[in-house]
Coordinates of C-alpha atoms in Angstrom, one line a residue:
M17 CA 38.1 3.9 2.2
S18 CA 37.7 1.2 -0.5
D19 CA 34.4 -0.2 -1.5
E20 CA 33.2 -3.4 0.2
F21 CA 30.6 -5.9 -0.7
F22 CA 28.3 -7.9 1.6
L23 CA 25.6 -10.5 1.1
L24 CA 23.0 -9.8 3.7
P25 CA 21.0 -13.0 4.7
E26 CA 17.4 -13.2 3.8
P27 CA 15.4 -11.9 6.8
M28 CA 13.4 -14.6 8.6
L29 CA 9.7 -14.3 9.6
R30 CA 8.0 -15.8 12.7
F31 CA 5.0 -18.0 12.5
G32 CA 3.0 -20.3 14.9
N33 CA 4.8 -22.0 17.8
D34 CA 7.8 -19.6 17.3
Q35 CA 8.8 -21.3 14.1
V36 CA 10.8 -19.2 11.6
T37 CA 11.2 -19.5 7.8
E38 CA 12.4 -17.0 5.1
D39 CA 9.4 -17.5 2.8
P40 CA 5.8 -16.6 4.1
H41 CA 4.4 -19.3 1.9
D42 CA 6.4 -22.0 3.7
G43 CA 5.7 -20.5 7.2
L44 CA 1.9 -20.3 6.7
A45 CA 1.6 -23.7 5.0
L46 CA 3.6 -25.4 7.7
F47 CA 3.1 -23.6 11.0
D48 CA 0.0 -21.2 10.8
P49 CA 0.1 -17.5 11.7
P50 CA 1.6 -16.5 15.1
S51 CA -1.8 -16.3 16.7
P52 CA -4.1 -18.7 14.8
K53 CA -7.9 -18.4 15.3
N54 CA -10.6 -21.1 15.3
A55 CA -12.9 -18.8 13.5
L56 CA -12.5 -15.5 11.6
P57 CA -14.8 -12.4 11.9
D58 CA -17.6 -12.0 9.4
H59 CA -17.4 -9.9 6.3
I60 CA -19.9 -8.4 3.8
A61 CA -19.8 -8.4 0.0
I62 CA -21.0 -5.6 -2.3
G63 CA -21.3 -6.0 -6.1
T64 CA -23.5 -6.6 -9.1
P65 CA -25.4 -10.0 -9.3
H66 CA -22.5 -11.2 -11.5
G67 CA -19.9 -9.9 -9.1
L68 CA -21.5 -11.6 -6.1
R69 CA -21.7 -14.9 -7.9
L70 CA -18.0 -14.6 -8.7
W71 CA -17.3 -13.8 -5.0
R72 CA -19.2 -16.9 -3.9
Q73 CA -17.1 -19.1 -6.2
W74 CA -14.0 -17.4 -4.9
V75 CA -14.9 -18.2 -1.3
D76 CA -15.1 -21.8 -2.3
A77 CA -11.7 -21.6 -4.1
L78 CA -10.2 -19.9 -1.0
N79 CA -11.1 -22.9 1.1
G80 CA -9.6 -25.4 -1.3
P81 CA -6.1 -26.2 -2.6
A82 CA -4.7 -24.9 -5.8
A83 CA -1.4 -25.5 -7.7
C84 CA 0.2 -24.9 -11.0
E85 CA 0.0 -28.0 -13.3
E86 CA 3.6 -27.7 -14.3
I87 CA 5.9 -28.7 -11.5
T88 CA 8.6 -26.3 -12.6
R89 CA 6.2 -23.4 -12.0
Q90 CA 5.4 -24.4 -8.5
R91 CA 8.6 -23.0 -7.1
P92 CA 8.0 -19.4 -8.1
W93 CA 4.3 -19.8 -7.5
P94 CA 3.9 -22.2 -4.6
P95 CA 0.8 -24.3 -4.2
F96 CA -2.0 -22.9 -2.0
P97 CA -3.0 -25.5 0.7
G98 CA -6.4 -23.9 1.4
F99 CA -7.3 -21.0 3.7
D100 CA -7.9 -23.2 6.8
V101 CA -4.5 -24.9 6.4
A102 CA -2.6 -21.6 5.8
F103 CA -4.4 -19.4 8.3
G104 CA -5.9 -21.8 10.9
A105 CA -9.6 -21.3 10.1
A106 CA -11.9 -21.6 7.0
W107 CA -12.8 -18.3 5.3
P108 CA -16.5 -17.8 6.0
V109 CA -19.3 -17.0 3.5
P110 CA -20.4 -13.3 3.6
M111 CA -22.7 -12.5 6.6
K112 CA -24.6 -10.3 4.1
E113 CA -24.5 -9.6 0.4
Y114 CA -25.6 -6.3 -1.0
E115 CA -26.6 -6.4 -4.7
L116 CA -26.1 -3.3 -6.8
D117 CA -28.2 -2.2 -9.7
E118 CA -26.0 -3.0 -12.7
E119 CA -27.6 -0.2 -14.9
A120 CA -27.4 2.4 -12.2
L121 CA -23.7 1.5 -11.6
K122 CA -22.9 1.6 -15.3
S123 CA -24.7 5.0 -15.6
A124 CA -22.6 6.4 -12.8
A125 CA -19.4 5.0 -14.2
F126 CA -20.0 6.7 -17.6
K127 CA -20.7 10.3 -16.4
S128 CA -18.7 12.8 -18.4
D129 CA -17.1 14.6 -15.4
R130 CA -14.4 12.6 -13.8
H131 CA -15.2 13.8 -10.3
E132 CA -18.8 13.1 -10.7
R133 CA -18.0 9.6 -12.0
A134 CA -15.8 8.7 -9.0
F135 CA -18.2 10.2 -6.5
A136 CA -21.3 8.5 -8.0
V137 CA -19.7 5.1 -8.2
A138 CA -18.3 5.4 -4.6
N139 CA -21.8 6.3 -3.5
C140 CA -23.1 3.1 -4.9
Y141 CA -20.7 1.0 -2.8
L142 CA -21.0 3.3 0.3
H143 CA -24.8 3.3 0.4
P144 CA -25.2 -0.2 2.0
I145 CA -22.3 0.4 4.4
E146 CA -23.9 3.7 5.6
N147 CA -27.5 2.6 5.7
S148 CA -27.7 -1.2 6.2
V149 CA -24.5 -2.3 8.0
P150 CA -25.4 -0.4 11.2
R151 CA -28.5 -2.4 11.6
L152 CA -26.7 -5.8 11.5
D153 CA -26.4 -7.8 14.7
S154 CA -22.6 -7.7 14.5
K155 CA -20.1 -5.4 12.8
P156 CA -18.3 -6.9 9.8
S157 CA -14.5 -6.9 9.9
V158 CA -14.0 -6.1 6.2
A159 CA -16.2 -5.0 3.3
V160 CA -15.4 -6.8 0.0
C161 CA -16.3 -4.6 -3.0
V162 CA -16.4 -6.4 -6.3
V163 CA -16.0 -3.9 -9.1
P164 CA -16.8 -4.6 -12.9
D165 CA -13.6 -4.0 -14.9
E166 CA -15.2 -1.4 -17.1
V167 CA -16.3 0.6 -14.0
Y168 CA -12.9 0.4 -12.5
A169 CA -11.2 1.5 -15.7
N170 CA -13.5 4.5 -16.1
C171 CA -12.9 5.8 -12.6
R172 CA -9.2 6.5 -12.7
P173 CA -7.7 10.1 -12.6
K174 CA -6.9 10.2 -16.3
S175 CA -9.8 8.1 -17.6
F176 CA -11.9 9.5 -20.5
V177 CA -15.4 8.4 -21.4
S178 CA -16.1 8.7 -25.2
E179 CA -19.8 8.1 -24.9
P180 CA -21.0 9.5 -21.6
S181 CA -24.3 8.7 -19.9
D182 CA -25.0 12.4 -19.4
E183 CA -24.5 15.7 -21.2
R184 CA -21.0 17.2 -21.0
K185 CA -20.6 20.4 -19.1
S186 CA -20.3 23.6 -21.1
S187 CA -17.4 25.9 -20.8
K188 CA -19.6 28.3 -18.8
E189 CA -20.6 25.6 -16.4
R190 CA -17.0 24.6 -15.8
K191 CA -16.0 28.2 -15.1
H192 CA -18.9 28.5 -12.8
I193 CA -17.8 25.5 -10.8
S194 CA -14.2 26.6 -10.7
S195 CA -15.3 30.0 -9.4
A196 CA -17.4 28.4 -6.7
L197 CA -14.5 26.2 -5.6
K198 CA -12.2 29.2 -5.3
D199 CA -14.8 31.0 -3.1
K200 CA -15.1 27.9 -1.0
Q201 CA -11.4 27.8 -0.4
V202 CA -11.5 31.2 1.2
G203 CA -14.6 30.4 3.2
Q204 CA -17.1 32.2 1.0
G205 CA -20.4 30.3 0.3
R206 CA -22.4 30.4 -2.9
L207 CA -26.2 30.7 -2.9
D208 CA -26.3 29.0 -6.3
F209 CA -24.8 25.8 -4.8
G210 CA -26.6 26.0 -1.5
D211 CA -29.3 23.4 -2.4
E212 CA -26.8 20.9 -3.8
P213 CA -23.6 20.8 -1.5
E214 CA -22.5 17.5 -3.1
Q215 CA -21.8 19.3 -6.3
L216 CA -18.9 21.0 -4.6
E217 CA -18.0 18.3 -2.1
Q218 CA -17.2 15.8 -4.9
Y219 CA -14.5 18.2 -6.3
G220 CA -12.7 18.1 -3.0
L221 CA -12.3 14.3 -3.3
S222 CA -10.0 12.2 -5.4
P223 CA -11.2 11.4 -9.0
D224 CA -9.8 8.0 -8.4
F225 CA -12.7 5.7 -7.2
R226 CA -10.5 3.4 -5.3
R227 CA -8.7 6.1 -3.4
Q228 CA -11.9 8.0 -2.7
L229 CA -13.8 4.9 -1.4
K230 CA -11.0 3.9 1.0
A231 CA -10.9 7.4 2.4
R232 CA -14.7 7.9 2.7
V233 CA -15.3 4.5 4.3
M234 CA -12.9 5.2 7.2
E235 CA -15.7 7.1 8.9
H236 CA -17.5 3.7 9.4
D237 CA -14.3 2.0 10.8
I238 CA -14.5 -0.8 8.2
P239 CA -11.5 -1.5 5.9
V240 CA -12.4 -2.5 2.3
Q241 CA -11.0 -5.0 -0.1
I242 CA -11.5 -3.8 -3.6
V243 CA -11.3 -6.5 -6.2
K244 CA -12.0 -6.5 -10.0
E245 CA -14.4 -9.1 -11.4
S246 CA -11.7 -10.3 -13.8
T247 CA -9.4 -11.2 -10.8
L248 CA -12.2 -13.5 -9.5
Q249 CA -12.8 -15.2 -12.8
I250 CA -11.3 -18.7 -12.5
T251 CA -10.7 -19.9 -16.1
D252 CA -9.2 -23.2 -17.0
Q253 CA -5.9 -21.5 -17.8
V254 CA -5.9 -19.7 -14.4
M255 CA -6.9 -22.8 -12.4
R256 CA -4.1 -24.9 -14.0
G257 CA -1.6 -22.2 -13.7
L258 CA -0.6 -22.2 -17.3
K259 CA 1.7 -19.6 -18.8
G260 CA 0.3 -16.3 -19.9
T261 CA -1.7 -15.5 -16.8
N262 CA -1.3 -15.1 -13.0
P263 CA -2.0 -18.5 -11.5
L264 CA -4.9 -19.2 -9.1
S265 CA -2.5 -20.4 -6.4
D266 CA -0.7 -17.0 -6.4
R267 CA -4.0 -15.0 -6.4
L268 CA -5.3 -17.0 -3.4
W269 CA -2.1 -16.5 -1.5
N270 CA -2.2 -12.7 -2.0
M271 CA -5.9 -12.3 -1.4
G272 CA -5.9 -14.6 1.6
T273 CA -3.0 -12.7 3.2
A274 CA -4.7 -9.3 2.6
L275 CA -8.0 -10.4 4.0
F276 CA -6.5 -12.1 7.0
Y277 CA -4.6 -8.8 7.9
K278 CA -7.7 -6.6 7.3
C279 CA -9.6 -8.8 9.8
G280 CA -7.2 -7.5 12.4
Q281 CA -4.7 -10.4 12.4
K282 CA -1.0 -10.5 11.5
P283 CA 0.0 -13.4 9.1
W284 CA 3.6 -13.2 10.4
T285 CA 5.9 -11.1 12.7
T286 CA 9.5 -10.1 12.6
P287 CA 12.0 -12.1 14.8
W288 CA 14.8 -9.9 13.6
A289 CA 13.3 -6.6 14.9
R290 CA 14.9 -5.1 18.0
D291 CA 12.7 -4.2 21.0
G292 CA 12.0 -0.5 21.2
V293 CA 13.1 0.2 17.6
C294 CA 10.6 1.8 15.2
Y295 CA 10.8 2.9 11.6
V296 CA 9.0 6.0 10.3
G297 CA 8.5 6.7 6.6
L298 CA 7.7 10.1 5.4
A299 CA 5.1 10.6 2.7
Y300 CA 4.3 13.8 0.8
R301 CA 1.7 14.9 -1.8
R302 CA 1.4 18.2 -3.5
D303 CA -1.8 20.1 -3.6
D304 CA -3.3 20.0 -7.1
R305 CA -4.3 23.6 -6.8
D306 CA -0.9 25.0 -5.6
A307 CA 2.3 23.4 -6.8
K308 CA 4.4 24.6 -3.8
T309 CA 1.9 23.5 -1.2
A310 CA 2.0 19.9 0.1
C311 CA 1.0 17.8 3.0
C312 CA 3.2 15.4 4.9
A313 CA 2.2 12.1 6.5
A314 CA 4.2 9.7 8.6
Q315 CA 3.8 6.0 8.8
M316 CA 5.4 4.2 11.8
F317 CA 6.2 0.5 11.8
L318 CA 7.0 -1.3 15.0
D319 CA 8.9 -4.4 16.0
S320 CA 5.6 -6.2 16.2
G321 CA 4.8 -5.5 12.6
D322 CA 2.0 -3.0 13.4
G323 CA 1.6 0.1 11.3
I324 CA 0.5 3.6 12.5
V325 CA -0.4 6.5 10.2
F326 CA -0.4 10.1 11.2
V327 CA -1.1 13.1 8.9
G328 CA 0.4 16.6 9.4
D329 CA -0.5 20.0 7.9
F330 CA -0.4 21.5 4.5
G331 CA 2.4 23.9 3.9
P332 CA 5.0 25.2 1.4
W333 CA 7.0 22.0 1.7
Y334 CA 7.9 21.5 -1.9
S335 CA 11.0 23.2 -3.5
E336 CA 10.7 23.6 -7.3
G337 CA 14.5 24.3 -7.4
K338 CA 15.6 21.2 -5.6
K339 CA 12.6 19.1 -6.6
E340 CA 12.4 17.9 -3.0
F341 CA 10.0 18.1 0.0
H342 CA 11.3 19.5 3.3
L343 CA 9.4 20.5 6.4
T344 CA 10.2 23.5 8.7
K345 CA 11.6 22.8 12.1
E346 CA 8.3 23.4 13.8
A347 CA 6.3 21.3 11.3
A348 CA 8.7 18.4 11.7
K349 CA 8.5 18.6 15.5
E350 CA 4.7 18.7 15.4
L351 CA 4.4 15.7 12.9
L352 CA 6.7 13.4 14.9
T353 CA 5.1 14.5 18.2
G354 CA 1.7 13.4 16.8
V355 CA 3.1 10.1 15.6
I356 CA 4.6 9.3 19.0
E357 CA 1.4 10.3 20.9
T358 CA -0.6 8.0 18.6
Y359 CA 2.0 5.2 19.3
Q360 CA 1.8 5.7 23.1
R361 CA -2.0 5.4 23.0
Q362 CA -1.9 2.2 20.9
D363 CA 1.3 0.5 22.2
G364 CA 2.9 2.5 25.0
R365 CA 6.3 0.7 25.2
P366 CA 9.4 3.0 25.7
L367 CA 11.1 3.8 22.4
K368 CA 14.9 3.3 22.2
E369 CA 15.6 4.1 18.5
I370 CA 13.7 5.9 15.8
F371 CA 14.8 5.6 12.2
L372 CA 13.3 8.2 9.8
H373 CA 13.1 7.1 6.1
A374 CA 12.6 9.7 3.5
R375 CA 13.0 9.7 -0.3
S376 CA 13.8 13.4 -0.3
G377 CA 16.2 13.2 2.6
L378 CA 16.2 15.5 5.6
D379 CA 17.9 18.9 6.0
K380 CA 19.4 20.2 9.2
D381 CA 16.4 22.3 10.4
E382 CA 14.1 19.5 9.6
F383 CA 16.1 17.0 11.6
E384 CA 16.4 19.3 14.5
G385 CA 12.6 19.5 14.7
F386 CA 12.3 15.7 14.6
S387 CA 15.0 15.5 17.3
E388 CA 13.1 17.8 19.6
A389 CA 10.1 15.5 19.4
C390 CA 12.1 12.5 20.2
P391 CA 11.4 11.0 23.6
T392 CA 14.1 11.4 26.3
G393 CA 16.6 8.6 26.1
A394 CA 15.8 7.6 22.6
Q395 CA 18.2 7.9 19.7
I396 CA 17.0 9.2 16.3
V397 CA 18.6 8.6 12.9
G398 CA 17.7 10.2 9.6
V399 CA 18.1 8.0 6.5
R400 CA 17.5 8.8 2.8
V401 CA 16.2 5.8 1.0
R402 CA 15.3 5.9 -2.7
K403 CA 15.7 3.8 -5.8
D404 CA 18.8 4.8 -7.7
R405 CA 17.5 4.5 -11.3
F406 CA 20.6 6.2 -12.7
G407 CA 23.1 4.2 -10.5
P408 CA 25.2 1.2 -11.3
R409 CA 23.8 -2.2 -12.2
L410 CA 25.4 -5.4 -11.1
F411 CA 25.5 -8.9 -12.7
R412 CA 26.8 -12.2 -11.5
H413 CA 29.9 -13.8 -13.1
D414 CA 29.3 -17.2 -14.6
D415 CA 30.9 -19.7 -17.0
H416 CA 28.2 -19.9 -19.6
P417 CA 29.7 -21.8 -22.6
D418 CA 28.6 -18.9 -24.9
V419 CA 30.9 -16.1 -23.9
T420 CA 28.5 -13.5 -25.2
R421 CA 25.9 -14.6 -22.7
R422 CA 28.2 -14.5 -19.6
G423 CA 27.4 -12.0 -16.9
M424 CA 23.7 -11.6 -17.8
Q425 CA 22.3 -12.9 -14.5
P426 CA 21.3 -10.4 -11.8
V427 CA 23.0 -10.4 -8.5
L428 CA 21.5 -12.1 -5.5
R429 CA 18.9 -10.3 -3.5
G430 CA 20.5 -8.9 -0.4
T431 CA 23.8 -7.8 -2.1
F432 CA 25.0 -4.6 -0.4
W433 CA 27.6 -2.4 -1.9
K434 CA 29.1 -0.3 0.9
R435 CA 30.6 2.8 -0.6
T436 CA 31.4 4.7 2.6
Q437 CA 30.7 4.4 6.4
R438 CA 27.4 6.3 5.8
H439 CA 26.3 5.3 2.3
G440 CA 25.7 2.2 0.2
L441 CA 23.6 0.5 -2.4
L442 CA 21.2 -2.3 -1.5
F443 CA 19.9 -4.7 -4.1
A444 CA 16.6 -5.7 -2.5
S445 CA 15.6 -7.2 -5.9
G446 CA 17.6 -9.8 -7.6
F447 CA 18.1 -13.6 -7.8
K448 CA 16.3 -15.4 -5.0
P449 CA 17.7 -18.8 -4.2
R450 CA 14.5 -19.9 -2.5
L451 CA 12.7 -19.4 -5.8
A452 CA 15.7 -20.4 -7.9
T453 CA 15.0 -17.4 -10.2
Y454 CA 14.8 -13.7 -10.5
D455 CA 11.1 -12.8 -10.4
G456 CA 11.4 -9.3 -11.7
F457 CA 10.9 -7.7 -15.2
E458 CA 13.7 -5.3 -15.3
I459 CA 17.4 -5.1 -14.4
P460 CA 17.5 -4.9 -10.6
V461 CA 17.6 -1.3 -9.5
P462 CA 19.5 -0.7 -6.2
L463 CA 18.2 1.3 -3.2
S464 CA 20.5 4.2 -2.4
I465 CA 20.8 4.3 1.4
T466 CA 22.5 7.3 3.1
I467 CA 22.7 8.1 6.8
Q468 CA 22.2 11.8 6.8
H469 CA 21.8 12.6 10.4
G470 CA 22.6 10.7 13.7
E471 CA 24.9 7.8 14.3
A472 CA 24.2 4.2 13.1
D473 CA 26.1 1.2 11.5
I474 CA 25.3 1.3 7.8
I475 CA 25.3 -2.5 7.6
Q476 CA 22.6 -2.6 10.3
V477 CA 20.6 0.1 8.6
A478 CA 20.7 -1.9 5.3
T479 CA 19.8 -5.1 7.1
D480 CA 16.8 -3.4 8.7
I481 CA 15.6 -2.0 5.4
L482 CA 15.9 -5.5 3.8
G483 CA 13.7 -6.8 6.6
L484 CA 11.2 -4.1 6.0
T485 CA 10.7 -5.3 2.4
K486 CA 8.9 -8.3 3.9
L487 CA 6.2 -6.4 5.9
N488 CA 3.7 -5.9 3.1
Y489 CA 0.7 -7.8 4.2
N490 CA -1.2 -6.9 1.1
A491 CA 0.5 -9.8 -0.7
C492 CA 2.3 -13.0 0.2
A493 CA 5.8 -12.5 -1.2
L494 CA 9.3 -13.5 -0.3
G495 CA 10.4 -9.9 -0.4
E496 CA 9.9 -6.7 -2.4
S497 CA 12.2 -4.2 -4.0
Q498 CA 11.5 -1.4 -1.5
P499 CA 10.9 -1.3 2.3
I500 CA 7.3 -0.7 3.3
T501 CA 8.2 2.7 4.8
V502 CA 9.1 3.9 1.3
K503 CA 6.9 1.7 -0.9
Y504 CA 3.6 2.8 0.7
S505 CA 4.4 6.5 1.2
D506 CA 2.7 7.2 -2.1
R507 CA -0.3 5.1 -1.1
I508 CA -0.8 7.2 2.1
G509 CA -0.7 10.4 0.0
E510 CA -3.1 9.0 -2.6
I511 CA -5.8 8.1 -0.1
L512 CA -5.7 10.7 2.6
L513 CA -4.0 13.8 1.1
A514 CA -5.8 13.5 -2.2
N515 CA -9.2 13.8 -0.4
P516 CA -9.1 17.1 1.4
E517 CA -12.8 17.1 1.9
I518 CA -12.5 14.3 4.4
P519 CA -12.4 15.7 8.0
R520 CA -9.4 14.8 10.1
N521 CA -11.7 13.2 12.8
R522 CA -12.6 10.5 10.2
W523 CA -9.1 9.5 9.4
R524 CA -7.9 6.2 10.8
H525 CA -4.4 5.5 12.2
N526 CA -4.3 1.7 11.4
F527 CA -2.3 0.8 8.3
K528 CA -4.9 -1.8 7.2
F529 CA -7.2 1.0 5.9
Y530 CA -4.6 2.1 3.3
I531 CA -3.7 -1.2 1.5

């Protein structure tokens, strides 16, 4: 069969009064969210004295308009009309502010051991949530954690502190900790750590402060919004939207959308989604202590736009030879069974179709396990979705007067190259007519889409995947280069699977805890 090319239409989004537009900026500015509120739930703010001052200024900015000074920049970075205009209610001041000791926070962020750094800094922000929030008259909907840039930079997995606030551990001490951790893995306690259990607990948590904080705060059922102080600094250049920095209008759109979603509201819904159809993305993360051992998580997205997360068990899912992750038949069945049971508790509508999205793809045994977990009467389809970085690149033909500059513009977003009945390339990034530009930094990389198991129309599969590029509520964007089922698979692994010390009963199934 010869190759065919299609231009898939930009998926629409639904807003208030059942109005639809393709750009969330337009929909929110004109029509409000699908279910506007007269008032939003309260939030708390945690930070240093300087960070809290910045947040108060930011709250004022959220409730006012902002736009780039140059008219030509307002199309790719649309003006922000004010939180009350976009979301139907003003963003409230914090119901409570918790001031952190700046010196204590800095001392924690400059510890020599990376695990101790992340654990100590996370403790600084967790302390008010654990000890003070339960005594408030009402529970906050979200905790805003304002983090100094220096602290944030020091608490990353590969960060190194040249001048630590404590003495570096000796080789003997590191070996002692390593030995104690191995004993702990096999269930053997150590008397020499009995009086300080946190010394071992922190080594079972991610050395990334952000990932660790999001995982540990789930116990208190409060999502967090982590923001660097530099993001909140409104300089003249930022306010006017001049070149060389991210405009204030764009920052307000993204922050406002994320906060609205974390308050339990959806900024927009999907009019294109079919009733009873869900999309499940598979996420994997290898165990740092055993290269072959990995854990799998599934994230389900419904026609309503809701997201559900379910985590499976650790096992030998990674193949060094194939460089791919695959579950056994039994593990696949158990994982999807757990996802569907969670869905039934939260939604309950009958499922008609289940589309599985995986970067590694699905083998025969794996798909049979998923099929056995599929509800009676529902159809299941296995699709491999991944960026094809070594695949072909496409450019648009044009009549530029300089022949050497012809064919340099990327193709339109939504271009689909159908190679066979079960395989094609989707350009989810590219020129966007609504923005009159290509807003990327590299030559658009296509998504390789392959129907590996089950029966489905490849054009419909590609159309659905293009629609799923618009369900990232962590930002206000026309569309992204990957569907949310694939884009956030790493994020799930980073937060849950990188923190094995967090008991399963503390994990939350709502997607808002992971973004």
